[in-house]
mmCIF file of C-alpha atoms in Angstrom:
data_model
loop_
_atom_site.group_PDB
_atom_site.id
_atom_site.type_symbol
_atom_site.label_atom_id
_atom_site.label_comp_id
_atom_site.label_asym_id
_atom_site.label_seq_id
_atom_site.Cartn_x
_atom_site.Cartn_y
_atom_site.Cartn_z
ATOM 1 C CA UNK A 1 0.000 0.000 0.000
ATOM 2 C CA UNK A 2 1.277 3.425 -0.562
ATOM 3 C CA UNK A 3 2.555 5.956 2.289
ATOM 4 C CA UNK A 4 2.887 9.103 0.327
ATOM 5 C CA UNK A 5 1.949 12.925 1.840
ATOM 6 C CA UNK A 6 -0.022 13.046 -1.286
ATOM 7 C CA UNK A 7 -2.083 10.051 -0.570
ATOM 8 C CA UNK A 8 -2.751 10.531 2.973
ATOM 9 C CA UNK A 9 -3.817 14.125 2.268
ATOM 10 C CA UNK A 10 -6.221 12.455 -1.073
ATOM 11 C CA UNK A 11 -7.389 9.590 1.569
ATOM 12 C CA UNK A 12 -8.796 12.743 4.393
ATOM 13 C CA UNK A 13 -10.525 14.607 1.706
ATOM 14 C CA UNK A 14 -12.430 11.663 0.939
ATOM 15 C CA UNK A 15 -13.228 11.092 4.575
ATOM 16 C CA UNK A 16 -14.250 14.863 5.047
ATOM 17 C CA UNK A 17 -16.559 14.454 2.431
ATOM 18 C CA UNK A 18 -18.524 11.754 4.596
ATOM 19 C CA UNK A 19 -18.972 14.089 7.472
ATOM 20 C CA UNK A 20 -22.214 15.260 7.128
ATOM 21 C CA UNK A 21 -22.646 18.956 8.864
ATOM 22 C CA UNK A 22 -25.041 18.194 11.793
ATOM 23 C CA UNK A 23 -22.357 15.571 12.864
ATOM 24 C CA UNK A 24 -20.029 18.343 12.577
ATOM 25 C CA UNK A 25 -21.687 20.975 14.627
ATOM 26 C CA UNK A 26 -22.315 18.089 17.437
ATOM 27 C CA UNK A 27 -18.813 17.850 17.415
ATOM 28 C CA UNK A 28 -17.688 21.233 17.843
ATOM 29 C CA UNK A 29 -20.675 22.450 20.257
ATOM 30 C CA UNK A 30 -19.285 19.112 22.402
ATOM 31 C CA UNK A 31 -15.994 19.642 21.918
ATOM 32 C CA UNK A 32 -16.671 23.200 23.732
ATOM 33 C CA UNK A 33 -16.549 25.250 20.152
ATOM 34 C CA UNK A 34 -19.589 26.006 20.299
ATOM 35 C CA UNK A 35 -21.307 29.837 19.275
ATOM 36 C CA UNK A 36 -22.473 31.694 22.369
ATOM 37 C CA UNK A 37 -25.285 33.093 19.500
ATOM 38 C CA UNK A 38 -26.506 29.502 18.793
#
């Protein structure tokens, strides 16, 4: 299997792309990120 930057970098943005964005904001607000407006 390959172990390039390029790869690894390639391999994320896939992941990213299955992070849909109420997961994300769950994430963040837990994480303590969370908007004092929200």
């Amino acid at each position: 299997q390959k172990r390039t930057v390029e790869d690894t970098w390639r391999h994320i943005g896939h992941l990213v792309e299955t992070i849909e964005p109420g997961e994300c904001k769950n994430y963040f607000a837990n994480a303590g990120y969370a908007s004092i407006k929200t």
